[in-house]
mmCIF file of C-alpha atoms in Angstrom:
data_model
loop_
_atom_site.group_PDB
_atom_site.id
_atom_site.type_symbol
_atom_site.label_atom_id
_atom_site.label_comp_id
_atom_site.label_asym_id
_atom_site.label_seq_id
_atom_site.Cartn_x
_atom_site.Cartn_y
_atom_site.Cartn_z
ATOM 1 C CA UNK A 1 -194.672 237.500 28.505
ATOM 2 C CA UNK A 2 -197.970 237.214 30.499
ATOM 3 C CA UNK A 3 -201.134 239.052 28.762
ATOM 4 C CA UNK A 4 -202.257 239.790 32.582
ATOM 5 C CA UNK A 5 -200.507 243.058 33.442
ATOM 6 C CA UNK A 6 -200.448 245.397 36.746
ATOM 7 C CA UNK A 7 -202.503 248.282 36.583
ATOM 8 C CA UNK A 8 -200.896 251.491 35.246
ATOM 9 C CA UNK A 9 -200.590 255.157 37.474
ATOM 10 C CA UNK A 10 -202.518 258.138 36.774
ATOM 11 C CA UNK A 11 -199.645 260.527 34.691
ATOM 12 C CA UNK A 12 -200.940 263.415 36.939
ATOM 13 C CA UNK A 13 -199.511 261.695 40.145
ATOM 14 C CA UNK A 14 -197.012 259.412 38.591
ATOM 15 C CA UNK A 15 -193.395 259.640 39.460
ATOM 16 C CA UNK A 16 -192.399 257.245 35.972
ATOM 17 C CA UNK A 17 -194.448 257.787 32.523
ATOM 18 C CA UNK A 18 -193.303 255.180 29.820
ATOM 19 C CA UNK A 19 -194.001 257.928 26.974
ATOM 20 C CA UNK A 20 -195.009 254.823 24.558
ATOM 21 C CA UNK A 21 -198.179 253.540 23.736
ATOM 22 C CA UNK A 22 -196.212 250.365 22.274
ATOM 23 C CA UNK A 23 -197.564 246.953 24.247
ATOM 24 C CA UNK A 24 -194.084 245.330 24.216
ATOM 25 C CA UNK A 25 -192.428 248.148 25.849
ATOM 26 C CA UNK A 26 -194.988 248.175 29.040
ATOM 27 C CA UNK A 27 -194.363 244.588 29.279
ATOM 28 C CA UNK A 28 -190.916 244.834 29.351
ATOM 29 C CA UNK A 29 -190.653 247.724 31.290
ATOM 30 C CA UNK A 30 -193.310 245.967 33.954
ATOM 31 C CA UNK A 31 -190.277 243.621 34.603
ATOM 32 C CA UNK A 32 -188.414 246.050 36.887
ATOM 33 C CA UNK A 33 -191.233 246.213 39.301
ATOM 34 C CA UNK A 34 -191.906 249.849 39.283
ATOM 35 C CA UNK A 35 -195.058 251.462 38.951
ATOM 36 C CA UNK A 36 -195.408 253.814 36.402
ATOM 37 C CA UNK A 37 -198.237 255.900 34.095
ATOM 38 C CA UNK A 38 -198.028 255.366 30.109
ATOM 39 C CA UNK A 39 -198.756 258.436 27.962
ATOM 40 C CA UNK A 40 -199.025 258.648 24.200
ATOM 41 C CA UNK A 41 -196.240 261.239 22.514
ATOM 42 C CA UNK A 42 -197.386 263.896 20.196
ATOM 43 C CA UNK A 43 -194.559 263.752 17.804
ATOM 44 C CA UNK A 44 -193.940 263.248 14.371
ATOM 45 C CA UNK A 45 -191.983 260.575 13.728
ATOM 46 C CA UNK A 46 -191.056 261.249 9.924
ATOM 47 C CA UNK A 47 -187.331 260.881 8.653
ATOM 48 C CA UNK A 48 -185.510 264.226 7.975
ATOM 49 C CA UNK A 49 -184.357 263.956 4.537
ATOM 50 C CA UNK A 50 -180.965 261.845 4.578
ATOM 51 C CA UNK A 51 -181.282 260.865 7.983
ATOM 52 C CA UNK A 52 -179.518 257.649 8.760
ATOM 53 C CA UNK A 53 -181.363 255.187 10.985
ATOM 54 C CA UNK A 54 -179.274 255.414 14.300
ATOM 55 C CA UNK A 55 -179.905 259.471 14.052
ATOM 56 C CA UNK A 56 -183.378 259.034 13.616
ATOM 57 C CA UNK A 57 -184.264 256.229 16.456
ATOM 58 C CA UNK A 58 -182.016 258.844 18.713
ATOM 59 C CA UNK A 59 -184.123 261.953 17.819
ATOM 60 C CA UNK A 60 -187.347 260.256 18.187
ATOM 61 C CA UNK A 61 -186.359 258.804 21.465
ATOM 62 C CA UNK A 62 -185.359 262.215 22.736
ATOM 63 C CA UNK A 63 -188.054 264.191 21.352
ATOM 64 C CA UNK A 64 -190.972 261.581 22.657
ATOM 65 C CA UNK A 65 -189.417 262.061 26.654
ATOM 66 C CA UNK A 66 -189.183 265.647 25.938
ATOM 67 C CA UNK A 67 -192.800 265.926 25.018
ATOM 68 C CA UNK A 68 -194.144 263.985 27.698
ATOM 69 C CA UNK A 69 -191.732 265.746 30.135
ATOM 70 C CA UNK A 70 -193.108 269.230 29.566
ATOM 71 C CA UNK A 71 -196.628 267.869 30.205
ATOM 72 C CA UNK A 72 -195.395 266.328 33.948
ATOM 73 C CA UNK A 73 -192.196 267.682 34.424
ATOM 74 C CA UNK A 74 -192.062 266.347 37.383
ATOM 75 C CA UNK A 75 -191.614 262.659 36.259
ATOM 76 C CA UNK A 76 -189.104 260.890 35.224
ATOM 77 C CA UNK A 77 -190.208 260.438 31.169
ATOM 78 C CA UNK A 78 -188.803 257.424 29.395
ATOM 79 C CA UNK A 79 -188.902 257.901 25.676
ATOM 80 C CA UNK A 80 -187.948 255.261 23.258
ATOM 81 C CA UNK A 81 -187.476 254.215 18.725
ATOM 82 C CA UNK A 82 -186.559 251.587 17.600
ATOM 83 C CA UNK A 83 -185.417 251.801 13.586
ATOM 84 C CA UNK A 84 -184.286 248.860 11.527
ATOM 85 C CA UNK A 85 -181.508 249.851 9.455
ATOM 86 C CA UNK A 86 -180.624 247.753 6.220
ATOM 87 C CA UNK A 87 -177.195 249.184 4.602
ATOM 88 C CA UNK A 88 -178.121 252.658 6.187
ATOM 89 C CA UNK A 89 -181.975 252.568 5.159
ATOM 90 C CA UNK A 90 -184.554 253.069 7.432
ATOM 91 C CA UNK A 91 -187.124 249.958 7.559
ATOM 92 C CA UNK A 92 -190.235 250.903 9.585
ATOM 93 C CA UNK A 93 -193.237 249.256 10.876
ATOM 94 C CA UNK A 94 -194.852 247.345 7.969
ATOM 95 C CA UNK A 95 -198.205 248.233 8.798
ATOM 96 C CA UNK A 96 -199.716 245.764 5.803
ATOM 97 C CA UNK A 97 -198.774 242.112 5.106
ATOM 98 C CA UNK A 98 -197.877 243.083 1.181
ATOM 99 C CA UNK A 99 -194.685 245.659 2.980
ATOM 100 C CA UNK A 100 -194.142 242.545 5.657
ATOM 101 C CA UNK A 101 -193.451 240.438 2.608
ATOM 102 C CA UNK A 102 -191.497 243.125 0.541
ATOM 103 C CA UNK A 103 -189.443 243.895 3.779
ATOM 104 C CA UNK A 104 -189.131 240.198 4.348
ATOM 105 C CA UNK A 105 -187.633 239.803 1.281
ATOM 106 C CA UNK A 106 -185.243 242.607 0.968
ATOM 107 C CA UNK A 107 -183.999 241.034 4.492
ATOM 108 C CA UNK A 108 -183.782 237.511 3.869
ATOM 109 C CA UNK A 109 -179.615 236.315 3.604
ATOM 110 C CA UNK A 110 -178.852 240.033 4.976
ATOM 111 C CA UNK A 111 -177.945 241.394 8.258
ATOM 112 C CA UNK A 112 -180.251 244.422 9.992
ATOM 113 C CA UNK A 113 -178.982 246.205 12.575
ATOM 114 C CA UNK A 114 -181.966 247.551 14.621
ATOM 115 C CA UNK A 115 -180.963 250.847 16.474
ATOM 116 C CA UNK A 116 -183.248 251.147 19.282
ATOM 117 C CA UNK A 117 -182.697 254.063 21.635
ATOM 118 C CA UNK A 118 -183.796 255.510 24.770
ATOM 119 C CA UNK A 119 -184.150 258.641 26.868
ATOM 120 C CA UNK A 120 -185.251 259.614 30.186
ATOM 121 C CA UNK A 121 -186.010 262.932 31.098
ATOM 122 C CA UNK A 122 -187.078 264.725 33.829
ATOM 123 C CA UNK A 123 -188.195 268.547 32.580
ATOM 124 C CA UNK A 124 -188.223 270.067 36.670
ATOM 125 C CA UNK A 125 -184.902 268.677 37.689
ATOM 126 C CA UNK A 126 -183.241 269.103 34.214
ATOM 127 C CA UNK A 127 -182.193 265.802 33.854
ATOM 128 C CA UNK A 128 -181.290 264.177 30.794
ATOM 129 C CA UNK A 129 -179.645 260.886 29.462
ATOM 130 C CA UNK A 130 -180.247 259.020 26.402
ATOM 131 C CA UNK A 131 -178.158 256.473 24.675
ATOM 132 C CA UNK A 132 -178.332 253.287 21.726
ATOM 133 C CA UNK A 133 -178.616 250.127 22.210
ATOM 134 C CA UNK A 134 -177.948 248.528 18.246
ATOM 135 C CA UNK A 135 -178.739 244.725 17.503
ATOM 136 C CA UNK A 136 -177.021 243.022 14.690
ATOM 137 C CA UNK A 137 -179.807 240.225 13.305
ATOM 138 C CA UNK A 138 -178.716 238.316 10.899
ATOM 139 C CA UNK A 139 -181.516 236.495 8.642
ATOM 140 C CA UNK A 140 -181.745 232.762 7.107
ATOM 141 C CA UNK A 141 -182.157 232.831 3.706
ATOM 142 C CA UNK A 142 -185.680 232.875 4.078
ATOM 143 C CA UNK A 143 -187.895 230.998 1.113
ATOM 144 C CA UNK A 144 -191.456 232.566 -0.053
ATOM 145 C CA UNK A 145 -193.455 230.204 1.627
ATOM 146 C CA UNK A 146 -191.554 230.502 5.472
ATOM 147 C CA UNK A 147 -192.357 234.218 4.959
ATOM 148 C CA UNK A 148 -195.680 233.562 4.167
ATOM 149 C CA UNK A 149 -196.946 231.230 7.194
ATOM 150 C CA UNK A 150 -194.897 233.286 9.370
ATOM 151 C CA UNK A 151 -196.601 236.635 8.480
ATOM 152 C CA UNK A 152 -200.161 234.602 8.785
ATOM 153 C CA UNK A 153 -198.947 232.602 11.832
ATOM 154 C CA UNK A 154 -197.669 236.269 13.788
ATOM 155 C CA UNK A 155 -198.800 239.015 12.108
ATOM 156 C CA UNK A 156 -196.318 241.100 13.220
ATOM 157 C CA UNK A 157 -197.442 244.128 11.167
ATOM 158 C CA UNK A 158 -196.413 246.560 14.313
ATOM 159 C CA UNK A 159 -193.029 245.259 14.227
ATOM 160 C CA UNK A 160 -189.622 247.479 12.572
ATOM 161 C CA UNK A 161 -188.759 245.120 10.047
ATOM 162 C CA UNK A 162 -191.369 242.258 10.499
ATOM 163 C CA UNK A 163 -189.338 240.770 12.970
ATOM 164 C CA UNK A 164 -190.991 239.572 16.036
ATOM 165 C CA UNK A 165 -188.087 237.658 18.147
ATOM 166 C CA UNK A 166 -189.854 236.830 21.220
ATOM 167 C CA UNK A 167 -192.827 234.573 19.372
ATOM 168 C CA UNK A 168 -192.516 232.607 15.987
ATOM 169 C CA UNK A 169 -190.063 235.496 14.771
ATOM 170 C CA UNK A 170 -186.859 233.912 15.934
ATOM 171 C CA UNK A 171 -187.318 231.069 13.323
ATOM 172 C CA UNK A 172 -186.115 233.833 11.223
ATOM 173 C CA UNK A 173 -182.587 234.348 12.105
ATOM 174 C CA UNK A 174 -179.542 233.132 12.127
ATOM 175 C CA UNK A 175 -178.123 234.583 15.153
ATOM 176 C CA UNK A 176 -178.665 238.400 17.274
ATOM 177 C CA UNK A 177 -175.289 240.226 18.506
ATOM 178 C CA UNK A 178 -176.503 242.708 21.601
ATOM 179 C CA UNK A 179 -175.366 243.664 24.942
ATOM 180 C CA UNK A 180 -179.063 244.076 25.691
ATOM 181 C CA UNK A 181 -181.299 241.379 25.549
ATOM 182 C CA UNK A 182 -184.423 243.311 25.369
ATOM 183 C CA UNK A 183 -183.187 245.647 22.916
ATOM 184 C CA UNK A 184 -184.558 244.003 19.913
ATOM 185 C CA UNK A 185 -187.812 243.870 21.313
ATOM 186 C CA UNK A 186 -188.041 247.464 21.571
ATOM 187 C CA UNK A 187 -186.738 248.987 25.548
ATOM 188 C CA UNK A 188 -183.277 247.853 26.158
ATOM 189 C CA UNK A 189 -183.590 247.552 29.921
ATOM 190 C CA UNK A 190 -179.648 247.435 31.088
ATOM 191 C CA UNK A 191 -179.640 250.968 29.914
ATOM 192 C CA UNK A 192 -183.331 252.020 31.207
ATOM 193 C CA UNK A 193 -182.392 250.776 34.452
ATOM 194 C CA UNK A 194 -178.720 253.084 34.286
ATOM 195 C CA UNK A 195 -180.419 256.100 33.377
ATOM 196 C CA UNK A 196 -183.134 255.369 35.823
ATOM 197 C CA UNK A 197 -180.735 254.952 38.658
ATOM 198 C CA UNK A 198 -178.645 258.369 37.671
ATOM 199 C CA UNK A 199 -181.993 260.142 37.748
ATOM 200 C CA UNK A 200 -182.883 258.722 41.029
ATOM 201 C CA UNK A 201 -184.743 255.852 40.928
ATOM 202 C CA UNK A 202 -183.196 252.567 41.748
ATOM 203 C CA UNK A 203 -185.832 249.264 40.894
ATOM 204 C CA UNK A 204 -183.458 247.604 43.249
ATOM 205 C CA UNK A 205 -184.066 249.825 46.154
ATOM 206 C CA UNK A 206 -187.784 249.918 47.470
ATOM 207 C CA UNK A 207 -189.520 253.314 47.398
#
């Protein structure tokens, strides 16, 4: 994806707020060719005790729209998670290279399902839609040092699960099962564009 991006709306006067600060999401979401504002959620994004992956990328989805909704409710707010889920555990954003390798190698001959959801809400019309968008990956049986220069090569330390698909990251896997193909990467856009369209604004019909 190009590093030289269109210039992002004011919220205030915005019609669509990506509520993400996430860099992949604004790039993907740049591909429908709609302007739009980005706003940072105030939510906290900790589990609930128990709470299996697909609930929590749905809840966080929700609540992140919701948040940024109530701020411009007159916007349509998309909010989005994304939650890698190994035998119903959560596996978050690695945030050091030590977890990249630990998650690396609890992952390595397995297959992750990432749930990655979405909502879009608009607070003054009191619209509402959300859905899930899960991608089966299935890793190669990884060896120590193809973790290692992969993790110095990318760095993807941001990343649920280590796993950056669009860049070095796809040397990785095996094969991805989706009916979304930017799903994995963090904004399925099939279903962005759906709930977009039911709440009024078509990127295939000029403003």
């Amino acid at each position: 994806m190009s590093s030289t991006l269109p210039p992002l709306q004011d919220a205030a006067e915005a019609r669509l707020i990506l509520g993400s600060t996430s860099r992949y999401r604004r790039e993907l979401l740049h591909r429908l060719h709609l302007p739009f504002a980005v706003c940072a959620p105030a939510v906290d994004e900790t589990p609930l005790p128990g709470e299996a992956p697909a609930t929590l990328a749905r809840r966080l989805a929700l609540a992140k729209a919701r948040e940024v909704a109530a701020r411009f409710p007159q916007a349509l707010v998309i909010g989005s998670d994304q939650v890698a889920d190994l035998d119903g555990q959560p596996i978050g954003k690695p945030g050091t290279h030590e977890r990249a390798v630990e998650q690396l190698h609890a992952m390595r001959g397995r297959t992750v399902v990432f749930q990655t959801a979405v909502a879009v809400v608009c607070q003054a019309r009191g619209f509402e839609a959300q859905d899930l968008a899960p991608v089966s990956v299935r890793f190669r049986a990884l060896d120590d040092a193809e973790i290692e220069h992969y993790l110095r090569t990318e760095q993807p330390y941001d990343c649920a699960g280590s796993a950056k698909s669009e860049g070095l990251g796809i040397a990785l896997l095996d094969a991805i099962d989706s009916d979304d193909p930017t799903a994995l990467i963090g904004l399925p856009l099939i279903r962005v564009a759906r709930m977009l369209r039911d709440g009024g604004l078509n990127p295939l019909v000029a403003a």
